[in-house]
Amino acid sequence: MTSSLTIENLYTAYDKADVLEGISLEVPTGQVTCLLGSNGAGKTTTIRSILGLTPPRDGRILFEGQEITGRATHKIISLGIACIPEGRKVFPKLTTEENLRLGAYQESREATIRSRMDEVYEIFPRLAERRQQLAGTMSGGEQAMVSIGRGLMSAPKLLLIDEPSLGLSPLYVKENFNIIKRINERGITVFLVEQNVRQTLAISHRGYVLSKGRVVASGTPTELQQNEEVHAAYFG
Ligand code: ATP
């Protein structure tokens, strides 16, 4: 099994206090790996560290075996990593189509952009019906689709997704998780950061549990569900 992303003994701090205190994890190529944890555990900080937005203080991050720790964000992204940020950040005054195009800004061939857009519309037929609608006038669930679609427009090898279920109605949460599963089935490796334990584990191959900046448990979904401490904290 090859590794898409490897994190080794990572420490990240904002000011003086460490938020990540030596985390290590592995994201195998082709799989969905999740990082679970409650508010403030350090999940978003892990994503910011990977992307070079908050460079780690110590430790290493490797993408496909190549060290990327502390590199410039645009260089990290150009290797084939895309991020769908928390809170479905869409450009409200731009149409669906314009939002999607922004995700392919590193691609200049119009035919490639068009074929990626067609693929996004195939995954999200609802977006195809709303190509010319301003994203800011769409429902929360539809904005989530635009945000995921934009992430796919760079044809990433690895997709980082930060709390896709946050603030969505249960119906859209379910739909979103189904879509993440389908995206993974198309061959994209997924690293998913979430608080929604049950539905996340249902689509993950492996998971890690983060608490106060440390990995406190890891394993397959079954192993995590059977772990007594994890069970008490998250399934109780
Ligand atoms: P949430 O689910 O609330 O997003 P999280 O697990 O993603 O939680 P982080 O956003 O990584 O957690 O935050 C971890 C800790 O780092 C928190 O205590 C938070 O207050 C702190 N923190 C986050 N961003 C900053 C920042 N820009 N400056 C200083 N401290 C920060």
Coordinates of N, CA and C and ligand atoms in Angstrom, one line a residue:
M1 N 0.8 -1.2 0.0 CA 0.0 0.0 0.0 C 0.9 1.3 0.0
T2 N 0.7 2.1 -1.0 CA 1.5 3.3 -1.0 C 0.9 4.4 -0.3
S3 N 1.7 5.4 0.2 CA 1.2 6.5 1.0 C 1.0 7.7 0.2
S4 N -0.1 8.4 0.3 CA -0.3 9.7 -0.4 C 0.3 10.7 0.5
L5 N -0.1 10.7 1.8 CA 0.3 11.7 2.7 C 0.9 11.0 4.0
T6 N 2.0 11.5 4.5 CA 2.5 11.0 5.7 C 2.9 12.2 6.6
I7 N 2.4 12.1 7.8 CA 2.7 13.2 8.8 C 3.5 12.5 9.9
E8 N 4.7 13.1 10.2 CA 5.6 12.5 11.2 C 5.8 13.5 12.4
N9 N 5.4 13.2 13.5 CA 5.7 13.9 14.8 C 5.6 15.4 14.6
L10 N 4.4 15.8 14.2 CA 4.2 17.2 13.8 C 3.8 18.1 15.0
Y11 N 4.5 19.2 15.1 CA 4.2 20.2 16.2 C 3.8 21.5 15.4
T12 N 2.7 22.1 15.7 CA 2.3 23.4 15.2 C 1.8 24.3 16.3
A13 N 2.3 25.5 16.3 CA 1.9 26.5 17.3 C 1.4 27.8 16.6
Y14 N 0.5 28.5 17.2 CA 0.1 29.8 16.6 C 0.9 30.9 17.3
D15 N 0.9 30.9 18.6 CA 1.8 31.9 19.2 C 2.9 31.1 19.9
K16 N 2.8 31.0 21.2 CA 3.9 30.2 21.8 C 3.3 28.8 22.1
A17 N 2.0 28.7 22.4 CA 1.5 27.4 22.8 C 1.3 26.5 21.6
D18 N 1.7 25.2 21.8 CA 1.5 24.2 20.7 C 0.1 23.8 20.6
V19 N -0.5 23.8 19.4 CA -1.8 23.3 19.2 C -1.7 21.8 18.8
L20 N -0.8 21.5 17.9 CA -0.5 20.1 17.6 C 0.8 19.7 18.4
E21 N 0.6 18.6 19.1 CA 1.7 18.2 20.0 C 2.3 16.8 19.5
G22 N 2.9 16.8 18.4 CA 3.6 15.6 17.9 C 2.6 14.6 17.3
I23 N 1.8 15.0 16.3 CA 0.9 14.0 15.7 C 1.6 13.3 14.5
S24 N 1.3 12.0 14.4 CA 1.8 11.2 13.2 C 0.6 10.5 12.6
L25 N 0.5 10.5 11.3 CA -0.6 9.7 10.7 C -0.2 9.5 9.2
E26 N -1.0 8.6 8.6 CA -0.7 8.0 7.3 C -2.0 8.1 6.5
V27 N -2.0 8.6 5.3 CA -3.1 8.6 4.4 C -2.8 7.7 3.2
P28 N -3.2 6.5 3.2 CA -2.9 5.6 2.0 C -3.6 6.1 0.7
T29 N -2.8 5.9 -0.4 CA -3.3 6.3 -1.7 C -4.6 5.5 -2.0
G30 N -5.6 6.2 -2.5 CA -6.8 5.6 -2.9 C -7.9 5.4 -1.9
Q31 N -7.5 5.7 -0.6 CA -8.5 5.5 0.5 C -9.1 6.8 1.0
V32 N -10.1 6.6 1.9 CA -10.6 7.7 2.7 C -10.1 7.6 4.1
T33 N -9.3 8.5 4.5 CA -8.8 8.5 5.9 C -9.4 9.7 6.6
C34 N -9.9 9.4 7.9 CA -10.5 10.6 8.6 C -9.7 10.9 9.8
L35 N -9.9 12.2 10.2 CA -9.3 12.7 11.5 C -10.5 13.2 12.3
L36 N -10.8 12.5 13.4 CA -12.0 12.9 14.2 C -11.5 13.6 15.4
G37 N -12.4 14.5 15.9 CA -12.1 15.2 17.1 C -13.1 16.2 17.4
S38 N -13.2 16.6 18.7 CA -14.2 17.6 19.0 C -13.6 19.1 18.7
N39 N -14.4 20.1 19.0 CA -14.1 21.5 18.8 C -12.7 21.8 19.4
G40 N -11.9 22.4 18.6 CA -10.6 22.9 19.2 C -9.5 21.8 19.4
A41 N -9.8 20.6 18.9 CA -8.8 19.5 19.0 C -7.6 19.8 18.2
G42 N -7.7 20.5 17.1 CA -6.6 20.8 16.2 C -6.7 20.3 14.8
K43 N -8.0 20.0 14.4 CA -8.2 19.4 13.1 C -7.9 20.4 12.0
T44 N -8.5 21.6 12.1 CA -8.2 22.6 11.1 C -6.7 23.0 11.0
T45 N -6.1 23.0 12.2 CA -4.7 23.3 12.3 C -3.9 22.3 11.5
T46 N -4.3 21.0 11.6 CA -3.6 20.0 10.8 C -3.7 20.3 9.3
I47 N -4.9 20.7 8.8 CA -5.0 21.0 7.4 C -4.2 22.2 7.1
R48 N -4.2 23.2 7.9 CA -3.4 24.4 7.7 C -1.9 24.1 7.6
S49 N -1.5 23.1 8.5 CA -0.1 22.7 8.5 C 0.3 22.0 7.2
I50 N -0.6 21.1 6.7 CA -0.3 20.4 5.5 C -0.2 21.4 4.3
L51 N -1.1 22.4 4.3 CA -1.1 23.3 3.1 C 0.0 24.4 3.3
G52 N 0.7 24.4 4.4 CA 1.7 25.5 4.5 C 1.2 26.8 4.9
L53 N -0.1 26.8 5.3 CA -0.7 28.1 5.8 C -0.2 28.5 7.2
T54 N -0.1 27.5 8.0 CA 0.5 27.7 9.3 C 1.7 26.7 9.4
P55 N 2.9 27.1 9.0 CA 4.0 26.1 8.9 C 4.3 25.5 10.3
P56 N 4.5 24.2 10.3 CA 4.8 23.5 11.6 C 6.1 24.0 12.2
R57 N 6.1 23.8 13.5 CA 7.3 24.2 14.2 C 8.4 23.1 14.2
D58 N 7.8 21.8 14.1 CA 8.7 20.7 14.1 C 8.0 19.5 13.4
G59 N 8.7 18.5 13.0 CA 8.1 17.3 12.4 C 8.2 17.4 10.9
R60 N 7.6 16.4 10.2 CA 7.7 16.4 8.7 C 6.4 16.0 8.1
I61 N 6.2 16.6 6.9 CA 5.0 16.2 6.1 C 5.5 15.8 4.7
L62 N 5.1 14.6 4.3 CA 5.5 14.1 3.0 C 4.2 13.9 2.1
F63 N 4.3 14.3 0.9 CA 3.3 14.0 -0.1 C 3.9 13.1 -1.2
E64 N 3.4 11.9 -1.4 CA 3.9 10.9 -2.3 C 5.4 10.8 -2.1
G65 N 5.8 10.7 -0.9 CA 7.2 10.5 -0.5 C 8.1 11.7 -0.6
Q66 N 7.6 12.8 -1.0 CA 8.4 14.0 -1.1 C 8.1 15.0 0.0
E67 N 9.1 15.5 0.7 CA 8.9 16.4 1.8 C 8.3 17.7 1.4
I68 N 7.2 18.1 2.0 CA 6.6 19.4 1.6 C 6.5 20.4 2.9
T69 N 7.1 19.9 4.0 CA 7.0 20.7 5.2 C 7.4 22.2 5.0
G70 N 6.5 23.1 5.3 CA 6.9 24.5 5.3 C 7.0 25.1 3.9
R71 N 6.7 24.4 2.9 CA 6.8 25.0 1.5 C 5.7 26.0 1.3
A72 N 5.9 26.8 0.3 CA 4.9 27.8 -0.1 C 3.6 27.1 -0.5
T73 N 2.5 27.6 0.0 CA 1.2 27.0 -0.3 C 0.9 26.7 -1.8
H74 N 1.2 27.7 -2.7 CA 0.9 27.5 -4.1 C 1.8 26.3 -4.6
K75 N 3.0 26.1 -4.1 CA 3.8 25.0 -4.5 C 3.2 23.7 -4.1
I76 N 2.7 23.7 -2.8 CA 2.1 22.4 -2.3 C 0.9 22.0 -3.1
I77 N 0.0 23.0 -3.4 CA -1.2 22.8 -4.2 C -0.9 22.3 -5.6
S78 N 0.2 22.9 -6.2 CA 0.5 22.5 -7.6 C 1.0 21.0 -7.7
L79 N 1.3 20.4 -6.5 CA 1.7 19.0 -6.6 C 0.4 18.1 -6.8
G80 N -0.8 18.6 -6.6 CA -2.0 17.8 -6.7 C -2.8 17.7 -5.5
I81 N -2.7 18.7 -4.6 CA -3.5 18.7 -3.4 C -4.5 19.8 -3.4
A82 N -5.8 19.5 -3.2 CA -6.8 20.5 -3.1 C -7.5 20.5 -1.8
C83 N -8.0 21.6 -1.4 CA -8.7 21.7 -0.1 C -10.1 22.2 -0.2
I84 N -11.0 21.6 0.5 CA -12.4 22.2 0.6 C -12.5 22.7 2.0
P85 N -12.5 24.0 2.2 CA -12.4 24.6 3.5 C -13.7 24.4 4.3
E86 N -13.6 24.6 5.6 CA -14.7 24.6 6.5 C -15.6 25.8 6.1
G87 N -16.9 25.6 6.2 CA -17.9 26.7 6.0 C -18.2 27.0 4.6
R88 N -17.9 26.0 3.6 CA -18.3 26.2 2.2 C -18.1 27.6 1.7
K89 N -16.8 27.9 1.6 CA -16.5 29.3 1.1 C -16.7 29.4 -0.4
V90 N -17.8 30.0 -0.8 CA -18.0 30.2 -2.2 C -17.9 31.7 -2.5
F91 N -17.7 32.1 -3.7 CA -17.7 33.5 -4.1 C -19.1 33.9 -4.4
P92 N -19.8 34.6 -3.5 CA -21.3 34.8 -3.6 C -21.7 35.6 -4.8
K93 N -20.9 36.5 -5.3 CA -21.3 37.3 -6.4 C -20.9 36.7 -7.8
L94 N -20.3 35.5 -7.7 CA -20.0 34.8 -9.0 C -21.0 33.7 -9.2
T95 N -21.2 33.3 -10.5 CA -22.1 32.2 -10.8 C -21.4 30.9 -10.4
T96 N -22.2 29.8 -10.5 CA -21.7 28.5 -10.3 C -20.5 28.2 -11.2
E97 N -20.7 28.5 -12.5 CA -19.7 28.3 -13.5 C -18.4 29.0 -13.2
E98 N -18.6 30.3 -12.8 CA -17.4 31.1 -12.5 C -16.6 30.6 -11.3
N99 N -17.4 30.2 -10.3 CA -16.8 29.6 -9.1 C -16.0 28.4 -9.4
L100 N -16.6 27.5 -10.3 CA -15.9 26.3 -10.7 C -14.6 26.6 -11.4
R101 N -14.7 27.6 -12.3 CA -13.5 27.9 -13.1 C -12.3 28.4 -12.2
L102 N -12.6 29.0 -11.1 CA -11.5 29.5 -10.2 C -10.8 28.3 -9.7
G103 N -11.4 27.2 -9.5 CA -10.7 26.0 -9.0 C -9.7 25.4 -10.0
A104 N -9.9 25.8 -11.3 CA -8.9 25.3 -12.3 C -8.0 26.4 -12.8
Y105 N -7.7 27.3 -11.9 CA -6.9 28.5 -12.3 C -5.5 28.1 -12.8
Q106 N -5.0 26.9 -12.4 CA -3.6 26.5 -12.8 C -3.7 25.8 -14.2
E107 N -4.9 25.7 -14.8 CA -5.0 25.0 -16.1 C -5.4 26.0 -17.1
S108 N -4.7 26.1 -18.2 CA -5.0 27.1 -19.2 C -5.8 26.5 -20.4
R109 N -5.7 25.2 -20.6 CA -6.4 24.6 -21.8 C -7.9 24.5 -21.6
E110 N -8.6 25.3 -22.4 CA -10.1 25.4 -22.3 C -10.8 24.0 -22.4
A111 N -10.3 23.1 -23.2 CA -10.9 21.8 -23.4 C -10.8 21.0 -22.1
T112 N -9.7 21.1 -21.4 CA -9.5 20.4 -20.1 C -10.4 21.0 -19.1
I113 N -10.5 22.3 -19.1 CA -11.4 22.9 -18.1 C -12.9 22.5 -18.3
R114 N -13.3 22.5 -19.6 CA -14.6 22.1 -20.0 C -14.9 20.6 -19.6
S115 N -13.9 19.7 -19.8 CA -14.2 18.3 -19.5 C -14.3 18.1 -18.0
R116 N -13.5 18.9 -17.2 CA -13.5 18.7 -15.8 C -14.9 19.3 -15.3
M117 N -15.3 20.4 -15.9 CA -16.6 20.9 -15.5 C -17.8 20.0 -15.8
D118 N -17.7 19.3 -17.0 CA -18.7 18.3 -17.3 C -18.7 17.2 -16.2
E119 N -17.5 16.8 -15.8 CA -17.5 15.8 -14.8 C -18.1 16.2 -13.5
V120 N -17.9 17.5 -13.1 CA -18.5 18.0 -11.9 C -20.0 18.1 -12.0
Y121 N -20.5 18.4 -13.2 CA -22.0 18.4 -13.4 C -22.6 17.0 -13.4
E122 N -21.7 16.1 -13.8 CA -22.2 14.7 -13.8 C -22.3 14.2 -12.3
I123 N -21.4 14.7 -11.5 CA -21.5 14.3 -10.0 C -22.6 15.1 -9.4
F124 N -22.8 16.4 -9.8 CA -23.8 17.2 -9.2 C -24.8 17.8 -10.3
P125 N -25.7 16.9 -10.7 CA -26.7 17.4 -11.7 C -27.4 18.7 -11.3
R126 N -27.6 18.9 -10.1 CA -28.2 20.1 -9.6 C -27.4 21.3 -9.9
L127 N -26.1 21.2 -9.9 CA -25.3 22.4 -10.3 C -25.4 22.7 -11.8
A128 N -25.6 21.6 -12.6 CA -25.7 21.8 -14.0 C -27.0 22.7 -14.3
E129 N -28.0 22.5 -13.5 CA -29.2 23.3 -13.7 C -29.0 24.7 -13.2
R130 N -28.0 25.0 -12.5 CA -27.8 26.3 -11.9 C -26.4 26.9 -12.3
R131 N -26.0 26.6 -13.5 CA -24.7 27.1 -14.0 C -24.6 28.6 -13.9
Q132 N -25.7 29.3 -14.2 CA -25.6 30.8 -14.3 C -26.1 31.5 -13.0
Q133 N -26.5 30.7 -12.0 CA -27.0 31.3 -10.8 C -25.9 31.8 -9.9
L134 N -26.1 33.0 -9.3 CA -25.1 33.5 -8.4 C -25.0 32.6 -7.2
A135 N -23.8 32.2 -6.8 CA -23.6 31.2 -5.7 C -24.2 31.7 -4.4
G136 N -24.2 33.0 -4.2 CA -24.7 33.6 -2.9 C -26.2 33.4 -2.8
T137 N -26.9 33.1 -3.9 CA -28.4 33.0 -3.8 C -28.8 31.5 -3.7
M138 N -27.8 30.6 -3.6 CA -28.1 29.2 -3.5 C -28.3 28.7 -2.1
S139 N -28.9 27.6 -1.9 CA -29.1 27.0 -0.5 C -27.7 26.6 0.0
G140 N -27.7 26.4 1.3 CA -26.4 25.9 2.0 C -25.9 24.6 1.4
G141 N -26.8 23.7 1.1 CA -26.4 22.4 0.5 C -25.9 22.6 -0.9
E142 N -26.5 23.5 -1.7 CA -26.0 23.7 -3.0 C -24.6 24.4 -3.0
Q143 N -24.5 25.3 -2.0 CA -23.2 26.0 -1.9 C -22.1 25.0 -1.6
A144 N -22.5 24.0 -0.7 CA -21.5 22.9 -0.4 C -21.1 22.2 -1.7
M145 N -22.0 22.0 -2.6 CA -21.7 21.3 -3.8 C -20.8 22.1 -4.7
V146 N -21.0 23.4 -4.7 CA -20.1 24.3 -5.5 C -18.7 24.3 -4.9
S147 N -18.6 24.3 -3.6 CA -17.4 24.3 -2.9 C -16.6 22.9 -3.2
I148 N -17.3 21.8 -3.1 CA -16.7 20.5 -3.5 C -16.3 20.5 -4.9
G149 N -17.2 21.0 -5.8 CA -17.0 21.0 -7.2 C -15.7 21.8 -7.6
R150 N -15.6 22.9 -6.9 CA -14.4 23.8 -7.2 C -13.1 23.1 -6.8
G151 N -13.2 22.3 -5.7 CA -12.0 21.5 -5.3 C -11.7 20.5 -6.3
L152 N -12.7 19.9 -7.0 CA -12.4 18.9 -8.0 C -11.8 19.5 -9.3
M153 N -12.1 20.8 -9.5 CA -11.7 21.4 -10.8 C -10.2 21.4 -11.0
S154 N -9.4 21.2 -10.0 CA -7.9 21.2 -10.2 C -7.5 19.7 -10.4
A155 N -8.4 18.8 -10.5 CA -8.1 17.4 -10.7 C -7.1 16.9 -9.7
P156 N -7.4 17.1 -8.4 CA -6.4 16.7 -7.4 C -6.2 15.2 -7.3
K157 N -5.0 14.9 -6.7 CA -4.7 13.5 -6.4 C -5.2 13.3 -4.9
L158 N -5.1 14.3 -4.1 CA -5.4 14.2 -2.7 C -6.4 15.4 -2.4
L159 N -7.5 15.1 -1.8 CA -8.5 16.1 -1.5 C -8.6 16.2 0.1
L160 N -8.3 17.4 0.6 CA -8.5 17.6 2.0 C -9.8 18.2 2.3
I161 N -10.6 17.7 3.1 CA -12.0 18.2 3.3 C -12.2 18.5 4.8
D162 N -12.5 19.8 5.1 CA -12.6 20.3 6.5 C -14.1 20.4 6.9
E163 N -14.5 19.5 7.7 CA -15.9 19.5 8.3 C -17.0 19.8 7.3
P164 N -17.2 18.9 6.3 CA -18.2 19.1 5.3 C -19.6 19.1 5.9
S165 N -19.8 18.5 7.1 CA -21.2 18.4 7.6 C -21.6 19.7 8.4
L166 N -20.7 20.5 8.7 CA -20.9 21.6 9.6 C -22.0 22.5 9.1
G167 N -23.1 22.7 9.9 CA -24.1 23.6 9.6 C -25.1 23.2 8.5
L168 N -25.0 21.9 8.0 CA -25.9 21.5 7.0 C -27.0 20.7 7.6
S169 N -28.2 20.7 6.9 CA -29.3 19.9 7.3 C -29.0 18.4 7.2
P170 N -29.6 17.6 8.0 CA -29.3 16.1 8.0 C -29.4 15.5 6.6
L171 N -30.3 16.0 5.8 CA -30.5 15.5 4.4 C -29.2 15.8 3.6
Y172 N -28.8 17.0 3.6 CA -27.6 17.4 2.9 C -26.3 16.7 3.4
V173 N -26.3 16.5 4.8 CA -25.1 15.9 5.4 C -25.0 14.5 4.7
K174 N -26.1 13.8 4.7 CA -26.1 12.4 4.1 C -25.7 12.4 2.7
E175 N -26.2 13.4 1.9 CA -25.9 13.5 0.5 C -24.4 13.8 0.3
N176 N -23.9 14.7 1.1 CA -22.5 15.1 1.0 C -21.6 13.9 1.3
F177 N -21.9 13.1 2.3 CA -21.0 12.0 2.6 C -21.1 11.0 1.4
N178 N -22.3 10.8 0.9 CA -22.4 9.9 -0.3 C -21.5 10.4 -1.4
I179 N -21.5 11.7 -1.6 CA -20.7 12.3 -2.7 C -19.2 12.1 -2.5
I180 N -18.8 12.3 -1.2 CA -17.4 12.1 -0.9 C -17.0 10.7 -1.2
K181 N -17.9 9.7 -0.9 CA -17.6 8.3 -1.2 C -17.4 8.1 -2.7
R182 N -18.3 8.7 -3.4 CA -18.3 8.5 -4.9 C -17.0 9.2 -5.5
I183 N -16.7 10.3 -4.9 CA -15.4 11.0 -5.4 C -14.2 10.1 -5.2
N184 N -14.2 9.4 -4.0 CA -13.1 8.5 -3.7 C -13.1 7.3 -4.7
E185 N -14.3 6.8 -5.0 CA -14.4 5.7 -5.9 C -13.9 6.1 -7.3
R186 N -13.8 7.4 -7.6 CA -13.3 7.8 -8.9 C -11.7 7.9 -8.8
G187 N -11.2 7.5 -7.7 CA -9.7 7.4 -7.6 C -9.0 8.5 -6.9
I188 N -9.8 9.4 -6.2 CA -9.2 10.5 -5.5 C -9.0 10.1 -4.0
T189 N -7.8 10.3 -3.5 CA -7.5 10.0 -2.1 C -8.1 11.1 -1.3
V190 N -8.8 10.8 -0.2 CA -9.5 11.8 0.6 C -8.9 11.7 2.1
F191 N -8.7 12.9 2.6 CA -8.4 13.1 4.0 C -9.4 14.0 4.6
L192 N -10.3 13.4 5.4 CA -11.5 14.1 5.9 C -11.4 14.4 7.4
V193 N -11.6 15.6 7.7 CA -11.6 16.1 9.1 C -13.0 16.3 9.5
E194 N -13.4 15.7 10.6 CA -14.9 15.8 11.0 C -15.1 15.6 12.5
Q195 N -16.3 16.1 12.9 CA -16.8 15.8 14.2 C -17.9 14.8 14.2
N196 N -18.5 14.6 13.0 CA -19.6 13.7 12.9 C -19.1 12.3 12.7
V197 N -18.9 11.6 13.9 CA -18.2 10.4 14.0 C -18.9 9.2 13.2
R198 N -20.2 9.0 13.4 CA -20.8 7.8 12.8 C -20.8 7.9 11.3
Q199 N -21.2 9.0 10.7 CA -21.3 9.1 9.2 C -19.9 9.1 8.6
T200 N -19.0 9.7 9.3 CA -17.6 9.8 8.7 C -17.0 8.4 8.7
L201 N -17.2 7.6 9.8 CA -16.6 6.3 9.8 C -17.2 5.4 8.8
A202 N -18.5 5.6 8.5 CA -19.2 4.8 7.5 C -18.6 4.9 6.1
I203 N -17.9 6.0 5.8 CA -17.3 6.1 4.5 C -15.8 6.0 4.5
S204 N -15.2 5.8 5.7 CA -13.7 5.8 5.8 C -13.1 4.4 5.8
H205 N -11.9 4.3 5.3 CA -11.2 3.1 5.4 C -10.4 3.0 6.7
R206 N -9.9 4.1 7.2 CA -9.2 4.2 8.4 C -9.4 5.5 9.1
G207 N -9.2 5.6 10.4 CA -9.4 6.9 11.1 C -8.5 7.1 12.2
Y208 N -8.3 8.4 12.6 CA -7.5 8.8 13.7 C -8.4 9.6 14.6
V209 N -8.2 9.6 15.9 CA -8.9 10.4 16.8 C -7.9 11.4 17.4
L210 N -8.2 12.7 17.3 CA -7.4 13.7 17.8 C -8.0 14.3 19.1
S211 N -7.2 14.5 20.1 CA -7.8 15.1 21.3 C -6.7 16.0 21.9
K212 N -7.0 17.3 22.1 CA -6.0 18.3 22.6 C -4.6 18.2 21.9
G213 N -4.7 18.1 20.6 CA -3.5 18.1 19.8 C -2.7 16.9 19.7
R214 N -3.2 15.8 20.3 CA -2.5 14.5 20.2 C -3.4 13.4 19.6
V215 N -2.8 12.5 18.9 CA -3.6 11.3 18.3 C -3.8 10.3 19.5
V216 N -5.1 10.1 19.9 CA -5.3 9.2 21.0 C -5.8 7.8 20.6
A217 N -6.2 7.7 19.4 CA -6.6 6.3 18.9 C -6.5 6.3 17.4
S218 N -6.3 5.1 16.8 CA -6.4 5.0 15.3 C -6.7 3.6 15.0
G219 N -7.2 3.4 13.8 CA -7.6 2.1 13.3 C -8.7 2.1 12.3
T220 N -9.2 0.9 12.0 CA -10.3 0.8 11.0 C -11.5 1.3 11.7
P221 N -12.6 1.6 11.0 CA -13.8 2.0 11.6 C -14.3 1.0 12.7
T222 N -14.2 -0.3 12.4 CA -14.7 -1.3 13.4 C -13.8 -1.2 14.7
E223 N -12.5 -1.1 14.5 CA -11.6 -1.0 15.6 C -11.9 0.2 16.5
L224 N -12.1 1.3 15.8 CA -12.4 2.6 16.6 C -13.7 2.5 17.3
Q225 N -14.7 1.8 16.7 CA -16.0 1.7 17.4 C -15.9 0.8 18.6
Q226 N -15.0 -0.2 18.5 CA -14.8 -1.1 19.6 C -13.9 -0.6 20.7
N227 N -13.1 0.5 20.4 CA -12.2 1.1 21.4 C -13.1 1.7 22.5
E228 N -12.9 1.3 23.7 CA -13.8 1.7 24.8 C -13.8 3.2 25.0
E229 N -12.6 3.8 25.0 CA -12.5 5.2 25.3 C -13.2 6.0 24.2
V230 N -12.9 5.6 23.0 CA -13.5 6.3 21.8 C -15.0 6.1 21.9
H231 N -15.4 4.9 22.2 CA -16.9 4.6 22.2 C -17.5 5.5 23.3
A232 N -16.9 5.6 24.5 CA -17.5 6.3 25.6 C -17.6 7.8 25.2
A233 N -16.5 8.3 24.6 CA -16.4 9.7 24.3 C -17.3 10.1 23.1
Y234 N -17.5 9.3 22.1 CA -18.1 9.7 20.9 C -19.4 8.9 20.5
F235 N -19.6 7.7 21.1 CA -20.8 7.0 20.8 C -21.7 6.8 21.9
G236 N -21.3 7.3 23.1 CA -22.0 7.0 24.4 C -23.4 7.5 24.5
Ligands
ATP1 P1 -13.2 23.3 15.2 O1 -14.0 22.1 15.0 O2 -13.7 24.2 16.2 O3 -12.8 23.9 13.9 P2 -10.5 22.2 15.3 O4 -10.3 20.8 15.8 O5 -10.5 22.4 13.8 O6 -11.9 22.7 15.9 P3 -8.5 24.2 15.4 O7 -9.3 25.2 14.6 O8 -7.4 23.5 14.7 O9 -9.5 23.1 16.0 O10 -8.0 25.0 16.7 C1 -7.2 24.3 17.7 C2 -6.8 25.3 18.7 O11 -6.0 26.4 18.1 C3 -8.0 26.1 19.4 O12 -7.7 26.2 20.8 C4 -8.0 27.4 18.7 O13 -8.4 28.4 19.6 C5 -6.5 27.7 18.4 N1 -6.4 28.5 17.2 C6 -6.9 28.2 16.0 N2 -6.6 29.2 15.1 C7 -5.8 30.1 15.7 C8 -5.2 31.3 15.3 N3 -5.2 31.7 14.1 N4 -4.5 31.9 16.3 C9 -4.4 31.5 17.6 N5 -5.0 30.3 18.0 C10 -5.7 29.6 17.1

